[in-house]
Amino acid sequence: MVRPRRMNYIQDFLAEFKSLPVHGLAALGVLLLYAIESEIRFGAKARTMAAGPADRWSTIAVSIASCVPVIGFILAMRGERSALLRTLPLWLRDPATLPGMPLIAWVGVGLGVTGLLLRLWALLTLRHRYTRTLRVDEGHLVERGGAYKLVRHPGYLGSLLCLNGLGLASGNTVVFLATLVATITAYTYRIRVEEEMLVTAFGASYERFQREVPALLPFPR
């Protein structure tokens, strides 16, 4: 009896997962959870991708930066298994050019999990104010509870940890460095634009928040 073609596709798909190293499977789990978490928003305004003038393309910037570790991770994990990807230079698809592998990959997985938890904490603190694009709506206040007692942008810190953790988990030096440059550049711009918007919206209240709470790293002031 000939097996249905669909069953063959499913078996091939599962075989691809089984062929990944354990740290690759763990990092893939982080990537999938990151994608799911990115879809969680409370309310239509929080979910909308319609950006106002205050956004200044920053949402697009961080979205593009987020693609760098995702694509790089796939290249590193699949580079030797795909005839198409084997046409790329080895330095771009080799999953073992970072020193200290596989330990460094597990460090990346740990950073990714930490980032996911931090993003979730920020999401549950802000709820309907945790928006995709930069916007301030009626009734919004400066949040100083939860993760926002530690840093002003815990969601962005979580994203940086998660995305750069994926870069480390790829095991590829070029992927990790490209991720580092892309995410730091994009999120630095995002934070600058957002803080300008919040100072305009909240004035002295947000300026006091800036003086008292660090932006990303929870060092005491």
Coordinates of N, CA and C in Angstrom, one line a residue:
M1 N 0.8 -1.2 0.0 CA 0.0 0.0 0.0 C 0.9 1.2 0.0
V2 N 0.6 2.1 -0.9 CA 1.4 3.4 -1.0 C 0.9 4.4 0.0
R3 N 1.8 4.9 0.8 CA 1.5 5.9 1.8 C 1.0 7.2 1.1
P4 N 0.1 7.9 1.7 CA -0.3 9.2 1.2 C 0.9 10.1 1.2
R5 N 0.9 11.0 0.2 CA 2.0 11.9 0.1 C 2.1 12.8 1.4
R6 N 0.9 13.2 1.9 CA 0.9 14.1 3.1 C 1.7 13.4 4.3
M7 N 1.5 12.1 4.4 CA 2.2 11.4 5.5 C 3.7 11.5 5.4
N8 N 4.1 11.4 4.1 CA 5.6 11.5 3.9 C 6.1 12.9 4.2
Y9 N 5.3 13.9 3.9 CA 5.7 15.3 4.3 C 5.8 15.4 5.8
I10 N 4.9 14.9 6.5 CA 4.9 15.0 8.0 C 6.1 14.2 8.5
Q11 N 6.4 13.1 8.0 CA 7.5 12.3 8.5 C 8.8 13.1 8.2
D12 N 8.9 13.6 7.0 CA 10.2 14.4 6.7 C 10.3 15.6 7.6
F13 N 9.2 16.2 7.9 CA 9.2 17.4 8.8 C 9.6 17.1 10.2
L14 N 9.1 16.0 10.7 CA 9.5 15.5 12.0 C 11.0 15.1 12.1
A15 N 11.4 14.5 11.0 CA 12.8 14.0 10.9 C 13.8 15.2 11.0
E16 N 13.4 16.3 10.4 CA 14.2 17.5 10.4 C 14.4 18.0 11.9
F17 N 13.4 17.9 12.7 CA 13.5 18.3 14.1 C 14.4 17.3 14.8
K18 N 14.3 16.0 14.6 CA 15.1 15.0 15.3 C 16.5 15.2 15.0
S19 N 16.9 15.7 13.8 CA 18.3 15.8 13.4 C 19.0 17.0 14.0
L20 N 18.2 17.9 14.7 CA 18.8 19.1 15.3 C 19.5 18.7 16.6
P21 N 20.6 19.4 16.9 CA 21.2 19.1 18.3 C 20.3 19.6 19.3
V22 N 20.5 19.1 20.6 CA 19.6 19.4 21.7 C 19.4 20.9 21.9
H23 N 20.6 21.6 21.9 CA 20.5 23.0 22.1 C 19.8 23.7 21.0
G24 N 19.8 23.1 19.8 CA 19.1 23.7 18.7 C 17.6 23.6 18.9
L25 N 17.2 22.4 19.4 CA 15.8 22.2 19.7 C 15.3 23.1 20.8
A26 N 16.1 23.3 21.8 CA 15.7 24.2 22.9 C 15.6 25.7 22.4
A27 N 16.6 26.1 21.5 CA 16.5 27.4 21.0 C 15.3 27.6 20.0
L28 N 15.0 26.5 19.3 CA 13.8 26.6 18.5 C 12.5 26.8 19.3
G29 N 12.5 26.1 20.5 CA 11.4 26.3 21.4 C 11.3 27.8 21.8
V30 N 12.4 28.4 22.1 CA 12.5 29.8 22.5 C 11.9 30.7 21.4
L31 N 12.4 30.3 20.2 CA 11.9 31.1 19.0 C 10.4 31.0 18.8
L32 N 9.8 29.8 19.0 CA 8.4 29.6 18.8 C 7.6 30.4 19.9
L33 N 8.1 30.3 21.1 CA 7.5 31.0 22.2 C 7.6 32.5 22.0
Y34 N 8.7 33.0 21.5 CA 8.8 34.4 21.2 C 7.8 34.9 20.2
A35 N 7.6 34.0 19.2 CA 6.6 34.4 18.1 C 5.2 34.4 18.7
I36 N 4.9 33.4 19.6 CA 3.6 33.4 20.2 C 3.4 34.6 21.1
E37 N 4.4 34.8 21.9 CA 4.3 36.0 22.9 C 4.1 37.3 22.2
S38 N 4.7 37.4 21.0 CA 4.6 38.6 20.2 C 3.2 38.9 19.7
E39 N 2.4 37.9 19.7 CA 1.0 38.0 19.2 C 0.0 38.3 20.4
I40 N 0.5 38.2 21.6 CA -0.4 38.4 22.7 C -0.5 39.9 23.0
R41 N -1.7 40.5 22.9 CA -2.0 41.9 23.2 C -3.4 42.0 23.8
F42 N -3.6 42.9 24.6 CA -4.9 43.1 25.3 C -5.6 44.3 24.6
G43 N -6.6 44.0 23.8 CA -7.4 45.1 23.2 C -7.0 45.4 21.8
A44 N -7.9 46.0 21.0 CA -7.7 46.3 19.6 C -6.6 47.3 19.4
K45 N -6.6 48.3 20.3 CA -5.6 49.4 20.1 C -4.2 48.9 20.4
A46 N -4.1 47.9 21.3 CA -2.7 47.3 21.5 C -2.3 46.5 20.4
R47 N -3.2 45.8 19.7 CA -2.9 44.9 18.6 C -2.7 45.6 17.2
T48 N -3.2 46.8 17.1 CA -3.1 47.5 15.8 C -1.6 47.8 15.4
M49 N -1.4 47.7 14.1 CA -0.1 48.0 13.5 C -0.1 49.4 12.9
A50 N -1.2 50.1 13.0 CA -1.3 51.5 12.5 C -0.5 52.4 13.3
A51 N 0.6 52.9 12.8 CA 1.5 53.7 13.5 C 1.2 55.2 13.3
G52 N 1.3 56.0 14.4 CA 1.1 57.4 14.4 C 2.4 58.1 14.1
P53 N 2.4 59.4 14.0 CA 3.6 60.2 13.6 C 4.7 60.0 14.7
A54 N 4.3 59.8 15.9 CA 5.3 59.6 17.0 C 6.2 58.4 16.8
D55 N 5.7 57.4 16.0 CA 6.4 56.1 15.9 C 7.7 56.3 15.0
R56 N 7.6 57.1 14.0 CA 8.8 57.5 13.2 C 9.5 56.2 12.7
W57 N 8.8 55.3 12.2 CA 9.3 54.1 11.6 C 10.1 53.2 12.6
S58 N 10.0 53.4 13.8 CA 10.7 52.6 14.8 C 10.2 51.2 14.9
T59 N 8.9 51.0 14.7 CA 8.3 49.7 14.7 C 8.9 48.8 13.6
I60 N 9.0 49.4 12.4 CA 9.6 48.7 11.3 C 11.0 48.4 11.5
A61 N 11.7 49.3 12.2 CA 13.2 49.1 12.5 C 13.4 47.9 13.4
V62 N 12.6 47.8 14.5 CA 12.8 46.7 15.4 C 12.3 45.4 14.8
S63 N 11.3 45.5 13.9 CA 10.8 44.3 13.2 C 11.9 43.7 12.3
I64 N 12.5 44.6 11.5 CA 13.6 44.2 10.6 C 14.8 43.6 11.4
A65 N 15.1 44.3 12.5 CA 16.2 43.8 13.4 C 15.9 42.4 13.9
S66 N 14.6 42.2 14.3 CA 14.3 40.9 14.8 C 14.4 39.7 13.8
C67 N 14.4 40.1 12.5 CA 14.5 39.0 11.5 C 15.9 38.5 11.4
V68 N 16.9 39.3 11.8 CA 18.3 38.9 11.7 C 18.6 37.6 12.4
P69 N 18.4 37.6 13.8 CA 18.7 36.3 14.4 C 17.8 35.1 14.0
V70 N 16.6 35.4 13.6 CA 15.7 34.3 13.2 C 16.2 33.7 11.9
I71 N 16.5 34.5 10.9 CA 17.0 34.0 9.7 C 18.4 33.4 9.9
G72 N 19.2 34.0 10.7 CA 20.6 33.5 11.0 C 20.5 32.1 11.7
F73 N 19.6 32.0 12.6 CA 19.5 30.7 13.3 C 19.1 29.6 12.4
I74 N 18.1 29.9 11.5 CA 17.7 28.9 10.5 C 18.8 28.5 9.6
L75 N 19.6 29.5 9.1 CA 20.7 29.2 8.3 C 21.7 28.3 9.0
A76 N 22.0 28.6 10.2 CA 23.0 27.8 11.0 C 22.5 26.4 11.2
M77 N 21.2 26.3 11.6 CA 20.7 24.9 11.9 C 20.4 24.1 10.6
R78 N 20.1 24.7 9.5 CA 19.7 24.0 8.3 C 20.8 24.1 7.2
G79 N 21.9 24.8 7.5 CA 22.9 25.0 6.4 C 23.4 23.8 5.8
E80 N 23.7 22.7 6.6 CA 24.3 21.5 6.0 C 23.2 20.5 5.5
R81 N 22.0 20.8 5.7 CA 20.9 19.8 5.4 C 20.1 20.2 4.1
S82 N 20.3 21.5 3.7 CA 19.6 22.0 2.5 C 20.5 22.2 1.4
A83 N 20.2 21.6 0.2 CA 21.1 21.8 -0.9 C 21.1 23.3 -1.3
L84 N 20.0 24.0 -1.2 CA 20.0 25.4 -1.5 C 20.9 26.2 -0.6
L85 N 20.8 25.9 0.7 CA 21.6 26.7 1.7 C 23.1 26.3 1.6
R86 N 23.4 25.2 1.1 CA 24.8 24.8 1.0 C 25.5 25.6 -0.1
T87 N 24.8 26.4 -0.9 CA 25.4 27.3 -1.8 C 25.9 28.5 -1.2
L88 N 25.5 28.8 0.1 CA 25.9 30.0 0.8 C 27.3 29.8 1.3
P89 N 28.1 30.9 1.6 CA 29.4 30.7 2.2 C 29.3 30.0 3.5
L90 N 30.4 29.2 3.8 CA 30.4 28.4 5.1 C 30.3 29.2 6.3
W91 N 31.0 30.4 6.2 CA 31.0 31.3 7.4 C 29.7 31.8 7.8
L92 N 28.7 31.7 6.9 CA 27.3 32.2 7.2 C 26.4 31.1 7.7
R93 N 26.8 29.8 7.4 CA 25.9 28.7 7.8 C 26.5 27.7 8.7
D94 N 27.7 27.9 9.1 CA 28.4 27.0 10.0 C 27.9 27.2 11.5
P95 N 27.3 26.2 12.1 CA 26.7 26.3 13.5 C 27.7 26.1 14.6
A96 N 29.0 26.2 14.3 CA 30.0 25.9 15.3 C 31.2 26.8 15.2
T97 N 31.1 28.1 14.8 CA 32.2 29.0 14.7 C 32.4 29.8 16.0
L98 N 31.4 29.9 16.9 CA 31.6 30.5 18.1 C 32.4 29.7 19.1
P99 N 33.3 30.2 19.8 CA 34.1 29.4 20.8 C 33.2 28.9 21.9
G100 N 33.6 27.8 22.5 CA 32.8 27.3 23.7 C 31.5 26.6 23.4
M101 N 31.3 26.2 22.1 CA 30.1 25.4 21.8 C 30.2 24.0 22.4
P102 N 29.1 23.4 22.8 CA 27.8 23.9 22.8 C 27.4 24.7 24.0
L103 N 28.3 24.9 25.0 CA 28.0 25.6 26.2 C 27.5 27.0 25.9
I104 N 28.1 27.7 25.0 CA 27.7 29.1 24.6 C 26.3 29.1 24.1
A105 N 25.9 28.0 23.4 CA 24.6 27.9 22.8 C 23.5 27.8 24.0
W106 N 23.9 27.0 25.0 CA 23.0 26.9 26.2 C 22.9 28.2 26.9
V107 N 24.0 29.0 27.0 CA 23.9 30.3 27.6 C 22.9 31.2 26.8
G108 N 23.0 31.1 25.5 CA 22.0 31.8 24.6 C 20.6 31.3 24.9
V109 N 20.3 30.1 25.1 CA 19.0 29.6 25.4 C 18.5 30.1 26.8
G110 N 19.5 30.2 27.7 CA 19.1 30.7 29.0 C 18.8 32.2 29.0
L111 N 19.5 32.9 28.2 CA 19.2 34.4 28.0 C 17.8 34.5 27.3
G112 N 17.6 33.6 26.3 CA 16.3 33.7 25.6 C 15.1 33.5 26.6
V113 N 15.2 32.5 27.4 CA 14.2 32.2 28.4 C 14.0 33.3 29.4
T114 N 15.1 33.9 29.8 CA 15.0 35.1 30.7 C 14.3 36.2 30.0
G115 N 14.7 36.4 28.7 CA 14.0 37.5 28.0 C 12.5 37.3 27.8
L116 N 12.1 36.0 27.5 CA 10.7 35.7 27.4 C 9.9 36.1 28.7
L117 N 10.5 35.7 29.8 CA 9.8 35.9 31.1 C 9.8 37.4 31.4
L118 N 10.8 38.2 31.0 CA 10.8 39.6 31.3 C 9.8 40.3 30.4
R119 N 9.7 39.9 29.1 CA 8.7 40.4 28.2 C 7.3 40.1 28.7
L120 N 7.1 38.9 29.2 CA 5.7 38.6 29.8 C 5.4 39.4 31.0
W121 N 6.4 39.6 31.8 CA 6.2 40.5 33.0 C 5.7 41.9 32.6
A122 N 6.5 42.4 31.6 CA 6.1 43.8 31.1 C 4.7 43.8 30.5
L123 N 4.4 42.8 29.7 CA 3.1 42.7 29.1 C 2.0 42.6 30.1
L124 N 2.1 41.8 31.2 CA 1.1 41.7 32.2 C 1.0 42.9 33.1
T125 N 2.1 43.7 33.2 CA 2.0 44.9 33.9 C 1.3 46.0 33.2
L126 N 1.6 46.2 31.9 CA 1.0 47.2 31.1 C -0.4 46.8 30.5
R127 N -0.5 45.5 30.2 CA -1.8 45.0 29.6 C -2.2 45.8 28.4
H128 N -3.3 46.5 28.4 CA -3.8 47.2 27.2 C -2.8 48.4 26.7
R129 N -1.9 48.8 27.6 CA -1.0 49.8 27.2 C 0.3 49.3 26.5
Y130 N 0.4 47.9 26.5 CA 1.6 47.3 25.9 C 1.2 47.2 24.4
T131 N 1.6 48.2 23.6 CA 1.2 48.3 22.2 C 2.3 47.9 21.2
R132 N 1.9 47.6 20.0 CA 2.9 47.2 19.0 C 3.6 48.4 18.5
T133 N 2.9 49.5 18.3 CA 3.5 50.8 17.8 C 3.5 51.8 18.9
L134 N 4.2 52.9 18.7 CA 4.3 53.9 19.7 C 3.1 54.8 19.7
R135 N 2.4 54.8 20.8 CA 1.2 55.6 20.9 C 0.9 55.9 22.4
V136 N 0.3 57.0 22.7 CA -0.2 57.3 24.0 C -1.7 57.6 23.8
D137 N -2.6 56.9 24.5 CA -4.0 57.1 24.5 C -4.5 57.7 25.7
E138 N -5.7 58.2 25.7 CA -6.4 58.9 26.8 C -6.4 57.9 28.0
G139 N -6.1 58.4 29.1 CA -6.1 57.6 30.4 C -4.8 56.9 30.7
H140 N -3.8 57.0 29.7 CA -2.5 56.4 30.0 C -1.7 57.2 31.0
L141 N -1.0 56.5 31.9 CA -0.2 57.1 32.9 C 1.2 56.5 32.9
V142 N 2.2 57.2 33.5 CA 3.5 56.6 33.6 C 3.5 55.4 34.6
E143 N 3.9 54.3 34.1 CA 3.8 53.0 34.9 C 5.1 52.9 35.7
R144 N 5.0 52.7 37.0 CA 6.2 52.6 37.9 C 6.1 51.3 38.7
G145 N 5.2 50.4 38.4 CA 5.0 49.2 39.1 C 5.6 48.0 38.4
G146 N 5.6 46.8 39.0 CA 6.1 45.6 38.4 C 7.5 45.7 37.9
A147 N 7.8 45.3 36.7 CA 9.2 45.4 36.1 C 9.6 46.8 35.9
Y148 N 8.7 47.7 35.9 CA 9.0 49.1 35.6 C 9.6 49.8 36.8
K149 N 9.6 49.1 38.0 CA 10.4 49.6 39.1 C 11.9 49.4 38.9
L150 N 12.2 48.5 38.1 CA 13.6 48.2 37.9 C 14.3 48.9 36.7
V151 N 13.5 48.9 35.6 CA 14.0 49.6 34.3 C 12.8 50.3 33.6
R152 N 13.1 51.3 32.8 CA 12.0 51.9 32.1 C 11.5 51.2 30.9
H153 N 12.3 50.3 30.4 CA 11.9 49.5 29.2 C 12.1 48.0 29.4
P154 N 11.4 47.4 30.3 CA 11.7 45.9 30.5 C 11.3 45.1 29.3
G155 N 10.3 45.5 28.5 CA 9.9 44.7 27.4 C 11.0 44.7 26.3
Y156 N 11.7 45.9 26.1 CA 12.8 45.9 25.2 C 14.0 45.2 25.7
L157 N 14.3 45.3 27.0 CA 15.4 44.5 27.5 C 15.1 43.0 27.3
G158 N 13.9 42.6 27.5 CA 13.5 41.2 27.3 C 13.7 40.8 25.8
S159 N 13.3 41.6 24.9 CA 13.5 41.4 23.5 C 15.0 41.3 23.1
L160 N 15.8 42.2 23.7 CA 17.2 42.1 23.4 C 17.9 40.8 23.9
L161 N 17.5 40.4 25.1 CA 18.0 39.2 25.7 C 17.6 38.0 24.8
C162 N 16.3 38.0 24.4 CA 15.8 36.8 23.7 C 16.4 36.8 22.3
L163 N 16.5 37.9 21.6 CA 17.0 37.9 20.2 C 18.5 37.6 20.2
N164 N 19.2 38.2 21.1 CA 20.7 37.9 21.1 C 21.0 36.5 21.7
G165 N 20.1 36.0 22.5 CA 20.2 34.7 22.9 C 20.1 33.7 21.8
L166 N 19.2 34.0 20.9 CA 19.0 33.2 19.6 C 20.3 33.3 18.8
G167 N 20.9 34.5 18.7 CA 22.1 34.7 18.0 C 23.2 33.8 18.5
L168 N 23.3 33.7 19.9 CA 24.3 32.9 20.5 C 24.0 31.4 20.2
A169 N 22.7 31.0 20.3 CA 22.3 29.6 20.2 C 22.6 29.1 18.8
S170 N 22.7 30.1 17.8 CA 23.0 29.6 16.4 C 24.4 29.1 16.3
G171 N 25.3 29.4 17.2 CA 26.6 29.0 17.2 C 27.5 29.6 16.1
N172 N 26.9 30.6 15.4 CA 27.7 31.2 14.3 C 28.1 32.6 14.7
T173 N 29.4 32.9 14.5 CA 29.9 34.2 15.0 C 29.3 35.3 14.2
V174 N 29.2 35.1 12.8 CA 28.7 36.2 12.0 C 27.2 36.5 12.4
V175 N 26.4 35.4 12.6 CA 25.0 35.6 13.0 C 24.9 36.4 14.3
F176 N 25.7 36.0 15.3 CA 25.7 36.6 16.6 C 26.0 38.1 16.5
L177 N 27.1 38.4 15.8 CA 27.6 39.8 15.7 C 26.6 40.6 14.9
A178 N 26.0 40.1 13.8 CA 25.0 40.8 13.0 C 23.8 41.0 13.9
T179 N 23.4 40.1 14.7 CA 22.2 40.2 15.6 C 22.5 41.3 16.6
L180 N 23.7 41.3 17.2 CA 24.1 42.3 18.2 C 24.0 43.7 17.6
V181 N 24.6 43.9 16.4 CA 24.6 45.2 15.8 C 23.2 45.7 15.4
A182 N 22.4 44.8 14.8 CA 21.1 45.1 14.3 C 20.1 45.4 15.5
T183 N 20.1 44.6 16.5 CA 19.2 44.8 17.6 C 19.5 46.0 18.5
I184 N 20.8 46.2 18.7 CA 21.2 47.4 19.6 C 20.9 48.7 18.8
T185 N 21.2 48.7 17.5 CA 20.9 49.9 16.7 C 19.4 50.2 16.7
A186 N 18.6 49.2 16.4 CA 17.2 49.4 16.3 C 16.5 49.8 17.6
Y187 N 16.9 49.1 18.7 CA 16.3 49.4 19.9 C 16.8 50.7 20.6
T188 N 18.0 51.1 20.3 CA 18.5 52.4 20.7 C 17.6 53.5 20.1
Y189 N 17.4 53.3 18.8 CA 16.5 54.3 18.1 C 15.1 54.3 18.6
R190 N 14.6 53.1 18.8 CA 13.2 52.9 19.3 C 13.1 53.6 20.7
I191 N 14.0 53.4 21.6 CA 13.9 54.0 22.9 C 14.0 55.5 22.8
R192 N 14.9 56.0 22.0 CA 15.0 57.5 21.9 C 13.7 58.1 21.4
V193 N 13.2 57.5 20.4 CA 11.9 58.0 19.8 C 10.8 57.9 20.8
E194 N 10.7 56.8 21.5 CA 9.6 56.6 22.5 C 9.8 57.6 23.7
E195 N 11.0 57.8 24.1 CA 11.1 58.7 25.3 C 10.8 60.1 24.9
E196 N 11.1 60.5 23.7 CA 10.7 61.8 23.2 C 9.2 62.0 23.2
M197 N 8.5 60.9 22.8 CA 7.0 60.9 22.8 C 6.5 61.0 24.2
L198 N 7.1 60.2 25.1 CA 6.6 60.2 26.5 C 6.8 61.5 27.3
V199 N 8.0 62.1 27.0 CA 8.3 63.4 27.6 C 7.2 64.4 27.2
T200 N 6.9 64.4 25.9 CA 5.9 65.3 25.3 C 4.6 65.1 25.9
A201 N 4.2 63.8 26.1 CA 2.9 63.4 26.7 C 2.8 63.7 28.2
F202 N 3.8 63.3 28.9 CA 3.7 63.4 30.4 C 4.5 64.4 31.1
G203 N 5.4 65.1 30.3 CA 6.2 66.2 30.9 C 7.0 65.8 32.1
A204 N 6.9 66.6 33.2 CA 7.8 66.5 34.4 C 7.6 65.1 35.0
S205 N 6.5 64.5 34.9 CA 6.3 63.1 35.5 C 7.2 62.1 34.9
Y206 N 7.3 62.1 33.5 CA 8.2 61.2 32.9 C 9.7 61.6 33.0
E207 N 10.0 62.8 33.1 CA 11.3 63.3 33.3 C 11.8 62.8 34.7
R208 N 11.0 62.9 35.7 CA 11.4 62.4 37.0 C 11.6 60.9 36.9
F209 N 10.8 60.2 36.2 CA 10.9 58.7 36.0 C 12.3 58.4 35.3
Q210 N 12.7 59.2 34.4 CA 14.0 59.1 33.7 C 15.1 59.3 34.7
R211 N 15.0 60.2 35.6 CA 16.1 60.5 36.5 C 16.2 59.4 37.6
E212 N 15.1 58.8 37.9 CA 15.1 57.8 39.0 C 15.2 56.4 38.6
V213 N 14.9 56.0 37.4 CA 14.9 54.6 37.0 C 15.8 54.5 35.7
P214 N 16.7 53.5 35.6 CA 17.5 53.4 34.4 C 16.7 52.9 33.3
A215 N 17.2 53.1 32.1 CA 16.5 52.7 30.8 C 16.4 51.2 30.6
L216 N 17.6 50.6 30.7 CA 17.6 49.1 30.3 C 18.3 48.3 31.4
L217 N 19.4 48.7 32.0 CA 20.2 47.9 32.9 C 19.8 48.3 34.3
P218 N 19.4 47.4 35.1 CA 18.9 47.7 36.5 C 19.9 48.0 37.5
F219 N 20.8 49.0 37.2 CA 21.8 49.4 38.1 C 21.2 50.5 39.0
P220 N 21.5 50.5 40.3 CA 21.0 51.6 41.2 C 21.6 52.9 40.8
R221 N 20.8 54.0 41.0 CA 21.2 55.3 40.7 C 21.5 56.1 41.9

